[in-house]
PDB file of C-alpha atoms in Angstrom:
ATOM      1  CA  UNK A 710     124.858  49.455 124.199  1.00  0.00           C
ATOM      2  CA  UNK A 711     128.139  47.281 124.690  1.00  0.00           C
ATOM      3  CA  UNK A 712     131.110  49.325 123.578  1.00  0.00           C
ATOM      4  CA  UNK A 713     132.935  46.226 122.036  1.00  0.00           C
ATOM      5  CA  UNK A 714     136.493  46.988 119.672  1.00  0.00           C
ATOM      6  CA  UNK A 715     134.469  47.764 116.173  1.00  0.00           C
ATOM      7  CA  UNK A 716     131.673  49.994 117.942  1.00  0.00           C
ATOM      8  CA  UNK A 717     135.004  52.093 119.536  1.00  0.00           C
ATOM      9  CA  UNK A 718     136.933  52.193 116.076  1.00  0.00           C
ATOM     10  CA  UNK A 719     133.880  53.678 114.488  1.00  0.00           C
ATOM     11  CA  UNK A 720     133.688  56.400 117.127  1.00  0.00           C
ATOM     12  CA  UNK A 721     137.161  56.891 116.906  1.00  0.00           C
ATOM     13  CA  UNK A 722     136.534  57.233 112.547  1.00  0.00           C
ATOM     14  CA  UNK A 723     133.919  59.245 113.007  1.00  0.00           C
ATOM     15  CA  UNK A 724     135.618  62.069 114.931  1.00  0.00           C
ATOM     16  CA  UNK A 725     138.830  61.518 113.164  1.00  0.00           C
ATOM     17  CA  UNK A 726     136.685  62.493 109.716  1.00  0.00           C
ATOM     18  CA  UNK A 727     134.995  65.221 111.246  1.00  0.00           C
ATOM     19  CA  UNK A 728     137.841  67.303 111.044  1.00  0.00           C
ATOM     20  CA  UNK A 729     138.007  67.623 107.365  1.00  0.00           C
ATOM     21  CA  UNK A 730     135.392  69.616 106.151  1.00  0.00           C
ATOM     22  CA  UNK A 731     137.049  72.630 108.420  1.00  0.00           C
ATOM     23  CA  UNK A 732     140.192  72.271 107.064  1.00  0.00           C
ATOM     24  CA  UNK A 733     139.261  71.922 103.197  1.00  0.00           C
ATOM     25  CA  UNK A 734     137.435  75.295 103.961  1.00  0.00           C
ATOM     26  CA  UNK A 735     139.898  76.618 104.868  1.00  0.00           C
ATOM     27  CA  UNK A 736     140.873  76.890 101.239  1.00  0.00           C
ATOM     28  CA  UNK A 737     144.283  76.959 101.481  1.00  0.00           C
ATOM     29  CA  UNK A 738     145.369  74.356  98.394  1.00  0.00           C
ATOM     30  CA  UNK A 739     142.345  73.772  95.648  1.00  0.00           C
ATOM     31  CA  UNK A 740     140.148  70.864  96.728  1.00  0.00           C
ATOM     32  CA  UNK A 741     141.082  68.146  94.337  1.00  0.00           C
ATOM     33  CA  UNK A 742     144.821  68.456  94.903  1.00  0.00           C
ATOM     34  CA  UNK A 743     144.124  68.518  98.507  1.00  0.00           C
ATOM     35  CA  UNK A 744     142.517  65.141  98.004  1.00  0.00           C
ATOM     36  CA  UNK A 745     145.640  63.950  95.745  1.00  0.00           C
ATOM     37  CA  UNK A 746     148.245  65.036  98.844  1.00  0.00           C
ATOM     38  CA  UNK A 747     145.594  63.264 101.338  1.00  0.00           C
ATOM     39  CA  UNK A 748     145.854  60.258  99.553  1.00  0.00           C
ATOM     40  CA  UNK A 749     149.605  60.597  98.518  1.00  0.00           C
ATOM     41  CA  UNK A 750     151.346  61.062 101.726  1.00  0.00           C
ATOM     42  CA  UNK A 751     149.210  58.509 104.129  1.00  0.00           C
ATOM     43  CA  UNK A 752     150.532  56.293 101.286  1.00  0.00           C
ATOM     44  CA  UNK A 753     153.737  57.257 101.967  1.00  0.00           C
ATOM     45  CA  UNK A 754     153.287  57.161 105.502  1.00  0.00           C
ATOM     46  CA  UNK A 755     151.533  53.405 105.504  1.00  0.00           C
ATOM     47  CA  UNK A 756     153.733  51.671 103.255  1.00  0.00           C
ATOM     48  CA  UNK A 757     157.446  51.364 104.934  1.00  0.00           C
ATOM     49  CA  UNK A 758     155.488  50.212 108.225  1.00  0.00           C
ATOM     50  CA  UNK A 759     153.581  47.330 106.318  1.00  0.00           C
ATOM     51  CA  UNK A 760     156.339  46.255 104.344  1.00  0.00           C
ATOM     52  CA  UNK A 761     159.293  46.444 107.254  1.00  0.00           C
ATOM     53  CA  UNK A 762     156.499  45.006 110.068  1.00  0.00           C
ATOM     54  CA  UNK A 763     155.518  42.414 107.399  1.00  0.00           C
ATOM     55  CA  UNK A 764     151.762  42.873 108.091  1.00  0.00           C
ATOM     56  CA  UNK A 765     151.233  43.015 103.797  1.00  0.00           C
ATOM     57  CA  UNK A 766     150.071  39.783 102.565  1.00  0.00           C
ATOM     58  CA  UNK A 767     148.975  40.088  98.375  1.00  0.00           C
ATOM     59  CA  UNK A 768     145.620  39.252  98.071  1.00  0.00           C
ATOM     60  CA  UNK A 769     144.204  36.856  95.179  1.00  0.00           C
ATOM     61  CA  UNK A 770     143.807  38.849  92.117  1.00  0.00           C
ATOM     62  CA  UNK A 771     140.023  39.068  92.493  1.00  0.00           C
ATOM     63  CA  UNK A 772     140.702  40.765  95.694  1.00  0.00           C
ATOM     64  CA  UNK A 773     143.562  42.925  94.786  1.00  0.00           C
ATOM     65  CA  UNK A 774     141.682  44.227  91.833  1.00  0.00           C
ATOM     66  CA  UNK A 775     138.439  45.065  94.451  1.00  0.00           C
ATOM     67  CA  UNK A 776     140.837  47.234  96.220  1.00  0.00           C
ATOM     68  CA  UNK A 777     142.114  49.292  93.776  1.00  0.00           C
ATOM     69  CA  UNK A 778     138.255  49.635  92.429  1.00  0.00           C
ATOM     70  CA  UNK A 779     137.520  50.943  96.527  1.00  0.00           C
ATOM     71  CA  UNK A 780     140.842  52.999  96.309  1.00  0.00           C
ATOM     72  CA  UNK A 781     139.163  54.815  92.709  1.00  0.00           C
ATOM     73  CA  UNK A 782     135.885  54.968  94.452  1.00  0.00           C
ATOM     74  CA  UNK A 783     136.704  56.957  97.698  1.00  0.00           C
ATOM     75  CA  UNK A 784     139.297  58.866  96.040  1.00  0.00           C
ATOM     76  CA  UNK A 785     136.321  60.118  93.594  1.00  0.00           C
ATOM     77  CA  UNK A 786     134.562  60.464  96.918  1.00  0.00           C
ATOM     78  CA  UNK A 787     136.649  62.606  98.273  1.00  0.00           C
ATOM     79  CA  UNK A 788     137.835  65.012  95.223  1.00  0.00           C
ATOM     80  CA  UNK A 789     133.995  65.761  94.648  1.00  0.00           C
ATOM     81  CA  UNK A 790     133.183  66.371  98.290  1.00  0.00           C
ATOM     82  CA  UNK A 791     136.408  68.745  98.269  1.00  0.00           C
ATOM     83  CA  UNK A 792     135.166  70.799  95.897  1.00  0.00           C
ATOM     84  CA  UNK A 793     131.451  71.033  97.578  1.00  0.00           C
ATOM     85  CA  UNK A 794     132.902  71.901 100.440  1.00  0.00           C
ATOM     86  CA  UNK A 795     135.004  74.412  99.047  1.00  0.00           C
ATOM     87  CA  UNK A 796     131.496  75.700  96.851  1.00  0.00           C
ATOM     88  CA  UNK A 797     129.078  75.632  99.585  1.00  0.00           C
ATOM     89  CA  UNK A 798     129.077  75.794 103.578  1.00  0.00           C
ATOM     90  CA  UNK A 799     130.601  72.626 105.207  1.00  0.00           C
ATOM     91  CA  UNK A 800     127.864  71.907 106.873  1.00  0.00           C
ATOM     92  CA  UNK A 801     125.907  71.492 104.055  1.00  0.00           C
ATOM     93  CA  UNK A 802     127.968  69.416 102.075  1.00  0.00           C
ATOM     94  CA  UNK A 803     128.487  67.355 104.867  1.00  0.00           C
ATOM     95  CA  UNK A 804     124.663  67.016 105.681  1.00  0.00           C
ATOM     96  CA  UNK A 805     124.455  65.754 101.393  1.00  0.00           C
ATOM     97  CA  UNK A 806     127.089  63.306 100.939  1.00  0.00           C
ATOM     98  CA  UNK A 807     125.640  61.742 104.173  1.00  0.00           C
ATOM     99  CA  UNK A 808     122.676  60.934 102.260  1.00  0.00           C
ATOM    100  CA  UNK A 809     124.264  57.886 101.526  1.00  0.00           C
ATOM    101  CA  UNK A 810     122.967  55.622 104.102  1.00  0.00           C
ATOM    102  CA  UNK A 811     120.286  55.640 101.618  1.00  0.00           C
ATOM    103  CA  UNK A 812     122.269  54.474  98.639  1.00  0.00           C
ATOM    104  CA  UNK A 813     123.748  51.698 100.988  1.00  0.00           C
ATOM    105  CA  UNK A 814     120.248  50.353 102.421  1.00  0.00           C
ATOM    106  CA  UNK A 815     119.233  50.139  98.477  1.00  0.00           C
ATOM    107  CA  UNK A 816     122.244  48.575  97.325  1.00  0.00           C
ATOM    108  CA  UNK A 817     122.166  46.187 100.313  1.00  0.00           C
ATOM    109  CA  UNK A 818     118.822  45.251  99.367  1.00  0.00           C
ATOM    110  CA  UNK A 819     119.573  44.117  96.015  1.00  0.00           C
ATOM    111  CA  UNK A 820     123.102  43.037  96.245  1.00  0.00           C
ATOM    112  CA  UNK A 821     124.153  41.737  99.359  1.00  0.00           C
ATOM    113  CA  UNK A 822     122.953  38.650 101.713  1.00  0.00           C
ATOM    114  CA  UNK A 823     122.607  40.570 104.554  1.00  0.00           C
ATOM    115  CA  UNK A 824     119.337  42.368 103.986  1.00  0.00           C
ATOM    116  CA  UNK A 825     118.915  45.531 105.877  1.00  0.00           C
ATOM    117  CA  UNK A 826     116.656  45.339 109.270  1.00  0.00           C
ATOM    118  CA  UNK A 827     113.206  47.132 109.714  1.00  0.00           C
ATOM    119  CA  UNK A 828     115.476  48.285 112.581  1.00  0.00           C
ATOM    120  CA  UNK A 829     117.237  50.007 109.838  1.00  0.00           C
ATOM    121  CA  UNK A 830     114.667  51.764 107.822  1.00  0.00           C
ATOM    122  CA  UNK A 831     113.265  52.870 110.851  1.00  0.00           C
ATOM    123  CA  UNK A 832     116.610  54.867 112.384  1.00  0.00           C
ATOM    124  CA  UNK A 833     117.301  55.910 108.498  1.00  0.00           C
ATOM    125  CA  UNK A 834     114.166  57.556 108.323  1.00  0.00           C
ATOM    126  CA  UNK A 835     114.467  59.186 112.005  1.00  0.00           C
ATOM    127  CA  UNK A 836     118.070  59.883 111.128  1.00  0.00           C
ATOM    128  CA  UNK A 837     117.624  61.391 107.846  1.00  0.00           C
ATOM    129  CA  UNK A 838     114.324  63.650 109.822  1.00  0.00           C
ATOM    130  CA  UNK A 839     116.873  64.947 112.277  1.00  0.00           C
ATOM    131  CA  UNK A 840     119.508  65.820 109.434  1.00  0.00           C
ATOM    132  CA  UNK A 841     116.917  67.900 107.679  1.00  0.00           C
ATOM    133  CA  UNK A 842     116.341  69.479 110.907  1.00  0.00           C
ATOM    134  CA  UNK A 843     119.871  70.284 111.593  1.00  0.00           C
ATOM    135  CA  UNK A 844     119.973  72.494 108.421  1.00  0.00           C
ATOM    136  CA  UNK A 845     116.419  73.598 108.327  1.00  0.00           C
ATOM    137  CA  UNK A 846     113.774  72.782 106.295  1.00  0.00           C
ATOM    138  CA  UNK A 847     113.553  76.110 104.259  1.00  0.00           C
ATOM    139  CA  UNK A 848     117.520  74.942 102.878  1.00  0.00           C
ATOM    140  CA  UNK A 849     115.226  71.903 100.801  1.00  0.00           C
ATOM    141  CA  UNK A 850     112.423  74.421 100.057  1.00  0.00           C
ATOM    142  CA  UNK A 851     114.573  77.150  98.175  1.00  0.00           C
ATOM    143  CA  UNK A 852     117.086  73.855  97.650  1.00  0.00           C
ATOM    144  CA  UNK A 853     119.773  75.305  94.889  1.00  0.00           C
ATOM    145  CA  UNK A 854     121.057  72.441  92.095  1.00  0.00           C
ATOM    146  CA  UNK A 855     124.135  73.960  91.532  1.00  0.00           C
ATOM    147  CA  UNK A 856     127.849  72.470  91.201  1.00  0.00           C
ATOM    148  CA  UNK A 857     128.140  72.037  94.734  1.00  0.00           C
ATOM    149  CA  UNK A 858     124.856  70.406  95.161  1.00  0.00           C
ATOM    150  CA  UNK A 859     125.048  67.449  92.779  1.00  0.00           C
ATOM    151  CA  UNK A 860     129.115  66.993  93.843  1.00  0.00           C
ATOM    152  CA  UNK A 861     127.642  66.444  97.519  1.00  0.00           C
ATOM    153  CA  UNK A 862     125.277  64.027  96.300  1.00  0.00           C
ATOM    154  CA  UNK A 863     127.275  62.324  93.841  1.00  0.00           C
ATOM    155  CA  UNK A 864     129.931  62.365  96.997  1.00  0.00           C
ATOM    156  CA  UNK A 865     127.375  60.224  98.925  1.00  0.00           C
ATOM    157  CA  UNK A 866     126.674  57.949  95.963  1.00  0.00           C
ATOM    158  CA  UNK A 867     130.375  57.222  95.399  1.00  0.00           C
ATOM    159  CA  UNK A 868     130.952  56.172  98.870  1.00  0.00           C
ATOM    160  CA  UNK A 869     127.897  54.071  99.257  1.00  0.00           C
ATOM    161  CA  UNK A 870     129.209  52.041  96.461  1.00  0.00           C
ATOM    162  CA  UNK A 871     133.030  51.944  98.446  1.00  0.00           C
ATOM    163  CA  UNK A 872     131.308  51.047 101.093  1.00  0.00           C
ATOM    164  CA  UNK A 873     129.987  47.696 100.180  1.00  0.00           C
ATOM    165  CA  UNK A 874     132.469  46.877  97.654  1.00  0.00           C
ATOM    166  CA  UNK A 875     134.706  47.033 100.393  1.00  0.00           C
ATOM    167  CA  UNK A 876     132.488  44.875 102.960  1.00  0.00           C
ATOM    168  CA  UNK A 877     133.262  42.466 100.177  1.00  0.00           C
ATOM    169  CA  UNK A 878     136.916  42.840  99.901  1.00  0.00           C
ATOM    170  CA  UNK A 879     137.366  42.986 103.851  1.00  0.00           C
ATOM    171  CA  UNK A 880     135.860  39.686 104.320  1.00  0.00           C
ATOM    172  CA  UNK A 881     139.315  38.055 102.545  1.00  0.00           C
ATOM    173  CA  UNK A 882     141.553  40.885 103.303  1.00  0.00           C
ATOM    174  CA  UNK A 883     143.272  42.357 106.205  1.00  0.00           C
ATOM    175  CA  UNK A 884     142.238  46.166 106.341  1.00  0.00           C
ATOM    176  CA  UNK A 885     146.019  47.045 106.342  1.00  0.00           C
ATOM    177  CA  UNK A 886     146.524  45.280 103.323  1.00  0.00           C
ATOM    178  CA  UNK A 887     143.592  46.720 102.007  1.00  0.00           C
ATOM    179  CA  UNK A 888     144.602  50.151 102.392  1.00  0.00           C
ATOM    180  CA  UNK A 889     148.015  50.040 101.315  1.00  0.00           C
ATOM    181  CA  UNK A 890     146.438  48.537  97.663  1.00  0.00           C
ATOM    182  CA  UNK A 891     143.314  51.213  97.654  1.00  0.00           C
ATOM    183  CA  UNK A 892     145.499  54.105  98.925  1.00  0.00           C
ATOM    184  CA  UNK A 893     148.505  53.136  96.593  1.00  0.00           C
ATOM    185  CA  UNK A 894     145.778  53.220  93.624  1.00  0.00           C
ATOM    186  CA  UNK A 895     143.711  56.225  94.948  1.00  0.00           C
ATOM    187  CA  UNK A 896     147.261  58.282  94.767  1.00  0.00           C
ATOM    188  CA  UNK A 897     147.942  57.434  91.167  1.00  0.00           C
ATOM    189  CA  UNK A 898     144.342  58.190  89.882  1.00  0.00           C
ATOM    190  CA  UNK A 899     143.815  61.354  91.000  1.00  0.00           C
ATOM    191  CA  UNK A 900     147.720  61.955  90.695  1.00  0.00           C
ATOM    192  CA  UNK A 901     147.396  61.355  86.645  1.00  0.00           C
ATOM    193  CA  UNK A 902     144.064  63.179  87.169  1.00  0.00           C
ATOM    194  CA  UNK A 903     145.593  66.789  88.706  1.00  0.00           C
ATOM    195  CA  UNK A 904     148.300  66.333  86.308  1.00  0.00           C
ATOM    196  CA  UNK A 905     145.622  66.236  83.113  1.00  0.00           C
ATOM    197  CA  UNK A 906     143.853  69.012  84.978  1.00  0.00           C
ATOM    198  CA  UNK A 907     146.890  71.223  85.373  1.00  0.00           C
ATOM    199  CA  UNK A 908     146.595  71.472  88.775  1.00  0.00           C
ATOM    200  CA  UNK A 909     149.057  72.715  91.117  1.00  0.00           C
ATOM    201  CA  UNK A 910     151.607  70.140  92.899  1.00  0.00           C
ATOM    202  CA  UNK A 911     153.505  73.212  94.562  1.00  0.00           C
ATOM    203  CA  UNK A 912     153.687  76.781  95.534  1.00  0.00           C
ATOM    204  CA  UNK A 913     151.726  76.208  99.045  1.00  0.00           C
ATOM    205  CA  UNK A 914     151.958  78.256 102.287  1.00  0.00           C
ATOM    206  CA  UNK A 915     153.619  76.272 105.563  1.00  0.00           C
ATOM    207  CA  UNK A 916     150.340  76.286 106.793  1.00  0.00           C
ATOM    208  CA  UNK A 917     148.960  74.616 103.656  1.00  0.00           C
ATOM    209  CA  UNK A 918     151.278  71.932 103.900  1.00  0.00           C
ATOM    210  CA  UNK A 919     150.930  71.817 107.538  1.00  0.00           C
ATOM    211  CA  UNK A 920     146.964  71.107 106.949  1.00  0.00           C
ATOM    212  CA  UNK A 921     147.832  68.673 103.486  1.00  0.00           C
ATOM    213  CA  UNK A 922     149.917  66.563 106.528  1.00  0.00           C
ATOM    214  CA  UNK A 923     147.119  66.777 108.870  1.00  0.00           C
ATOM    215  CA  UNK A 924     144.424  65.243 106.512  1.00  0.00           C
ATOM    216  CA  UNK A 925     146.978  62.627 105.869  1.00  0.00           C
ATOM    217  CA  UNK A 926     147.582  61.492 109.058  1.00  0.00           C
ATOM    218  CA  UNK A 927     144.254  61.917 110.991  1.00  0.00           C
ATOM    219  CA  UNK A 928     141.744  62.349 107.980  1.00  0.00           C
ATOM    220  CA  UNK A 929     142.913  59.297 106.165  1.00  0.00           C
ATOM    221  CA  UNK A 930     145.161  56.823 108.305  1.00  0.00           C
ATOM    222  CA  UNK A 931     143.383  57.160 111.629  1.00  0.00           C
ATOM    223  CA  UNK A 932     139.985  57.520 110.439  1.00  0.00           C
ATOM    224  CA  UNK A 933     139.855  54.842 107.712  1.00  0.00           C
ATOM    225  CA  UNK A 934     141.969  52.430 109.695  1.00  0.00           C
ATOM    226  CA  UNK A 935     139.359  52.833 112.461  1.00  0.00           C
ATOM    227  CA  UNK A 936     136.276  52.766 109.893  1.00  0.00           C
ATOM    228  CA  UNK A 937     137.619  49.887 107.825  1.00  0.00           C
ATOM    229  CA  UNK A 938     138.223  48.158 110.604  1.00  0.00           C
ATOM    230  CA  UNK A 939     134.596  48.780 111.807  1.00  0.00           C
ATOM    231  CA  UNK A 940     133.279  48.108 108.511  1.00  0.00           C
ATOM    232  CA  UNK A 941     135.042  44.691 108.482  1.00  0.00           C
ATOM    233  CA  UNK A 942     132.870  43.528 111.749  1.00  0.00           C
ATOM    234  CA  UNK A 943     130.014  45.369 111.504  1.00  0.00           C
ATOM    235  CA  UNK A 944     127.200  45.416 108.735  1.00  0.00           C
ATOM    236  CA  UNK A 945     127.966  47.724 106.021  1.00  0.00           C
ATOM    237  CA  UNK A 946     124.485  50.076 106.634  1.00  0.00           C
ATOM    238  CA  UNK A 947     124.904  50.098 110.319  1.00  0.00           C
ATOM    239  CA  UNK A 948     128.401  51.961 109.302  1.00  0.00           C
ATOM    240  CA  UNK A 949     127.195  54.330 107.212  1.00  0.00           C
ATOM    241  CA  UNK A 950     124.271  55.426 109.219  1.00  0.00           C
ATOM    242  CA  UNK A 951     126.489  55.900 112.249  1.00  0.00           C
ATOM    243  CA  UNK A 952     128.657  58.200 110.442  1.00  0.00           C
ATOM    244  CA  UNK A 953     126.009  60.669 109.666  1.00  0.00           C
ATOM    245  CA  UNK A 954     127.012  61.556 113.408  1.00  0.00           C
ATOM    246  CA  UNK A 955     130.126  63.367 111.565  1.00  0.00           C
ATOM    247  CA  UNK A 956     127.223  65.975 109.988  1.00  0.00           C
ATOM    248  CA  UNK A 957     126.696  66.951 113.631  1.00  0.00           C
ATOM    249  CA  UNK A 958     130.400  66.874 115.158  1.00  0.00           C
ATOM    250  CA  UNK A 959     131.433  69.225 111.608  1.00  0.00           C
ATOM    251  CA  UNK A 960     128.453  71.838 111.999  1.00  0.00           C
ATOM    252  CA  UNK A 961     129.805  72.010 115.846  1.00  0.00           C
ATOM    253  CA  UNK A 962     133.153  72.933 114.636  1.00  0.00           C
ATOM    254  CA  UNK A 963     132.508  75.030 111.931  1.00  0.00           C
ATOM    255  CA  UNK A 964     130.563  77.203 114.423  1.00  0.00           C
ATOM    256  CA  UNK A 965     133.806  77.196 116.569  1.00  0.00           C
ATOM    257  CA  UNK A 966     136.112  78.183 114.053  1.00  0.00           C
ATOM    258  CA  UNK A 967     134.637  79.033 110.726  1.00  0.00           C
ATOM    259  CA  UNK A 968     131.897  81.558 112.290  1.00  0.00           C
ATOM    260  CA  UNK A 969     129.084  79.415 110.717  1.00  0.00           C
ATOM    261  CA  UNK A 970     126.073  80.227 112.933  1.00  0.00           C
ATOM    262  CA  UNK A 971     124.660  77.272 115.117  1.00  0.00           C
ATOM    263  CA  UNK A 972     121.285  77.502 115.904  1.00  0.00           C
ATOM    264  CA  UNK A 973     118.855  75.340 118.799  1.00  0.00           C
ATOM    265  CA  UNK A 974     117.128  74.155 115.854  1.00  0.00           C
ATOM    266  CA  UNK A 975     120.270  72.339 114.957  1.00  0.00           C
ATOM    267  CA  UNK A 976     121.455  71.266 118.105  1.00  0.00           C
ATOM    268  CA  UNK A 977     117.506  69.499 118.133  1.00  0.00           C
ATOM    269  CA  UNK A 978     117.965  68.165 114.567  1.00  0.00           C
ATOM    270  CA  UNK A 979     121.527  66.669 115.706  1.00  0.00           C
ATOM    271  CA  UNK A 980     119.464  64.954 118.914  1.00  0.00           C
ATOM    272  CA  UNK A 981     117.015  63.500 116.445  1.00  0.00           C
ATOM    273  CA  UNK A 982     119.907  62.373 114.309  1.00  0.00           C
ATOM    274  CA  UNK A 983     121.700  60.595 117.075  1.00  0.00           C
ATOM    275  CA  UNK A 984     118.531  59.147 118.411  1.00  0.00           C
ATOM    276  CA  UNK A 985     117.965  57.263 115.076  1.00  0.00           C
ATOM    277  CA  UNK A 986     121.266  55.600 114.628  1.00  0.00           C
ATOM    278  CA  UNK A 987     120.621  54.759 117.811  1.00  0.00           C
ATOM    279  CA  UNK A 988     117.627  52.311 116.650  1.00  0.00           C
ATOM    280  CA  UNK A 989     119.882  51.015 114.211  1.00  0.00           C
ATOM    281  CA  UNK A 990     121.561  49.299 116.896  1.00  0.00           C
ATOM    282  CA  UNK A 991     118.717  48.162 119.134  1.00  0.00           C
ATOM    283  CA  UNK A 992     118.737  44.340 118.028  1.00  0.00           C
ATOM    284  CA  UNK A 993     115.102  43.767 119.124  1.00  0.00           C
ATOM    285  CA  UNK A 994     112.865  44.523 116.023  1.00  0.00           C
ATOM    286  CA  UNK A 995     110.631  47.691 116.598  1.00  0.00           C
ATOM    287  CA  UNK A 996     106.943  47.684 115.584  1.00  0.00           C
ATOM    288  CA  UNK A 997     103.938  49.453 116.257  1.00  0.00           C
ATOM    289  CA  UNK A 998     101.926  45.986 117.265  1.00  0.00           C
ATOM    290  CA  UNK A 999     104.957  45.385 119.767  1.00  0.00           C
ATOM    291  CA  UNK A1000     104.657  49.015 121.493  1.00  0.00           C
ATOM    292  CA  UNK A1001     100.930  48.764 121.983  1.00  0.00           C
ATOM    293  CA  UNK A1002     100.362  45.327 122.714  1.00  0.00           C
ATOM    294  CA  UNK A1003     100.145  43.922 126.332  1.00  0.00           C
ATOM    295  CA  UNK A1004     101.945  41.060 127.880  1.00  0.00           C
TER     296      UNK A1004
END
């Protein structure tokens, strides 16, 4: 497989993202201001570059008002994943928002040209197999429907509708552009949102800022210029299967530093997992009459 620009920007998202279970759980701000600062200072951070480099052109309306819809969308994203995270193991709220390969084959389906591949069914299935493995199967068996349960999953939802809304937008728009509008409007939603809450804006520990900056700057900026950028050449499914790779990368590192136990079974189920992304980018379409037949 040709390692062209996109296919290196979406490796270079998906390890940027990885990060950012660990350092929600770490717990040290609550998890919905956490995604307020995230949003807030790669804002910050973004917008004297585009403005003084002059790389921010206005969209048309139409396109403008897309953005801030994607900037409501992932911000929702990520204040409901925070709190899963910060509910559950960070593994396994990983494993359940990445469920939404699922929601964007479906929505593909019925909204978009671009109809997914067998190709893609295929790897979804033998991803989504391997993902299950990579937790265990006895997790679904006793499965628990609590908060942090339907936040994953509604986590996975949300982003599988960002996802191709903002195919569409990034088709007219330039992803900086993009992200100054969706990260300018993500900032003020769930800004007026902490505020109605009553949440916090102050009172952290250095190292709570420290990690608030962190997510910022590698979490946000580097990962979603990287993935938007990926997104913007590459077909929308094809994107979100390959970041169920992050499920694998985050249970690594919350073994390293979180203690959470990593098991063969899991380092099998992430194999699996890897294998079918994999067939999502073979371009030949796989069947069982092709693999049995003769030339």
């Amino acid at each position: 497989m040709k390692l062209t620009k996109p296919r290196l920007a979406l490796i270079c998202g998906i390890l940027c993202i990885s990060i950012f279970p660990i350092l929600v759980k770490l717990r040290l701000t609550p998890g919905l201001i956490s995604a307020f600062y995230r949003m807030f200072f790669a804002v910050m951070l973004l917008l004297p570059y585009v403005i003084f480099s002059g790389n921010f052109k206005l969209p048309k309306l139409k396109f403008a008002l897309l953005a801030v819809l994607c900037g409501v969308l992932f911000s929702s994203d990520v204040a409901v994943w925070n709190i899963a995270i910060q509910e559950s193991s960070a593994t396994q709220a990983s494993l359940l928002t990445n469920l939404s390969p699922v929601w964007v084959g479906v929505g593909s389906f019925f909204f978009l040209k671009a109809k997914p591949a067998t190709n893609f069914w295929i790897g979804t299935l033998v991803a989504l197999f391997g993902m299950v493995t990579l937790v265990g199967f006895e997790f679904f068996i006793d499965l628990n429907f609590d908060k942090a349960f339907l936040f994953a999953v509604l986590s996975g939802i949300l982003y599988s509708i960002y996802l191709l809304v903002s195919k569409n937008v990034l088709s007219e728009v330039d992803v900086l552009s993009f992200m100054t509008i969706s990260l300018f409007a993500s900032s003020i939603y769930l800004g007026i949102l902490c505020y109605a809450l009553g949440e916090p804006f102050t009172g952290f520990s250095n190292a709570g800022w420290f990690v608030l900056v962190l997510q910022a700057v590698i979490c946000q900026l580097c990962a979603w210029l990287s993935i938007s950028y990926a997104t913007q050449h590459m077909r929308a499914t094809r994107v979100s299967l390959s970041l169920l790779s992050q499920a694998v990368i985050t249970s690594i590192l919350a073994w390293l530093f979180l203690e959470e136990q990593i098991t063969l079974q899991m380092v099998f189920g992430g194999i699996i997992l890897l294998f079918g992304i994999r067939i999502t980018f073979y371009d030949k379409t796989i069947s069982l009459k092709g693999l049995f037949s003769k030339d």
